[in-house]
Steps between C-alpha positions, in 0.01 A plus 500: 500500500522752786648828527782621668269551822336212473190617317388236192481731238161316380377687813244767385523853534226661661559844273317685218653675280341844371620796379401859411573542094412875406370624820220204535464197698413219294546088510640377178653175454867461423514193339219308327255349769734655738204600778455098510848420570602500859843652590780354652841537615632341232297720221522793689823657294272467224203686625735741604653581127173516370408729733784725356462440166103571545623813644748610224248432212222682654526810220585232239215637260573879569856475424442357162262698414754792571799316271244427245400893498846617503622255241273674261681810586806387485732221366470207663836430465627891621338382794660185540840673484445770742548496867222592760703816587514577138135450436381716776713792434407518125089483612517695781827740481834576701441414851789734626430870463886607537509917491773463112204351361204770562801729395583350193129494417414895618434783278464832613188778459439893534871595542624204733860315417634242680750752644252708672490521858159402561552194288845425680275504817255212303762264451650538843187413671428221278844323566437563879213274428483119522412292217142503622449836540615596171246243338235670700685824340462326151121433581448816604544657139492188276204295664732174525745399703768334249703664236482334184662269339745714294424289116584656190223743411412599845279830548515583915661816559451680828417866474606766781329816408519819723241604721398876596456503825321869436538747788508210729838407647654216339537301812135463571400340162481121463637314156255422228466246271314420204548128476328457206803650347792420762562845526583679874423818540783667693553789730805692531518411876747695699712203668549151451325446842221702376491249192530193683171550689297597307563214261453235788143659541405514175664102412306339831176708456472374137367156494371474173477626148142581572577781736636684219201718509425487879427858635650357878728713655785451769600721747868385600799645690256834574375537119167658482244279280496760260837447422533149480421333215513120368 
């Protein structure tokens, strides 16, 4: 019978449809012999939840190949019970860096406490900080981005360790960090402003672990590149 406009919906369809699956344009039937069956109004619902369901399955193969490689890690059913949220934070760590938790996982080097001044002036910067920044901070001296995922047995422990700053005045010396380790190297800077700065320089001029050993200097806020180290 006719649609609501009129239109028989035996009436064909003069449409093709193709897709891009994975970044590449290629014809694939949808149905068996489905190239050699003409479309019409009537079918085209059809065509159109294939389409979808074409789309959906795409990385069919890939997926299962990652659930059959994690199932030999883990439990099949400890997977089944845990949520997605769950999952990801036990593989890949806390994704809030909140300033209580780098505290409660600090210890302190070459005379520093958490009382003294210079380390006073760490922790205010860092909760001046958005949640992004300090992850860039946690990069910075740890190489990743995420705490993590605080299980029974766990080893990370951050490391603040004093730095010399020699005859040099405090102020002019970047942080260091030895991420191998997690550990900071930290100068008894004169202000919290002073402080602040220089750890925004050192957090956005890090972007990987593999600068560790990078001779680059900067030469910020009037520091001479003799001064300024990564």
């Amino acid at each position: 019978g006719p649609d609501e406009d009129g239109t028989p919906l035996s009436e064909e369809v003069s449409l093709t449809f193709e897709m891009s699956l994975s970044g590449k344009q290629a014809s694939r039937e949808l149905k068996p012999n489905g190239r050699n069956i003409t479309v019409t109004w009537e079918t085209l619902p059809e065509n159109i939840d294939l389409c979808v369901a074409a789309k959906i399955s795409e990385s069919k193969r890939q997926v299962e190949a990652i659930r059959g490689g994690m199932y030999e890690i883990l439990p099949r059913g400890l997977l089944l019970v845990m949520s997605a949220a769950l999952l990801e934070t036990r593989v890949c760590g806390e994704p809030n860096v909140t300033v209580e938790k780098l505290m409660e996982l600090t210890q302190y080097d070459g005379g520093l406490s958490s009382s003294s001044p210079s380390v006073q002036y760490l922790w205010a910067a860092l909760r001046d900080m958005t949640p992004q920044e300090r992850s860039l901070f946690l990069r910075f001296i740890s190489g990743r981005r995420r705490l993590p995922h605080r299980g029974e047995g766990s080893e990370f422990r951050i490391i603040v360790q004093k730095h010399d700053s020699g005859s040099a005045s405090p102020d002019t010396r970047l942080p260091e960090a030895s991420a191998c380790f997690q550990k900071l190297r930290w100068t008894s800077y004169t202000s919290r402003e002073f402080a602040a700065r220089r750890l925004q320089t050192a957090i956005y001029h890090t972007s990987a672990i593999d600068l560790d050993a990078s001779a680059t200097s900067f030469v910020y806020a009037g520091l001479d590149e003799g001064d300024a180290t990564e």
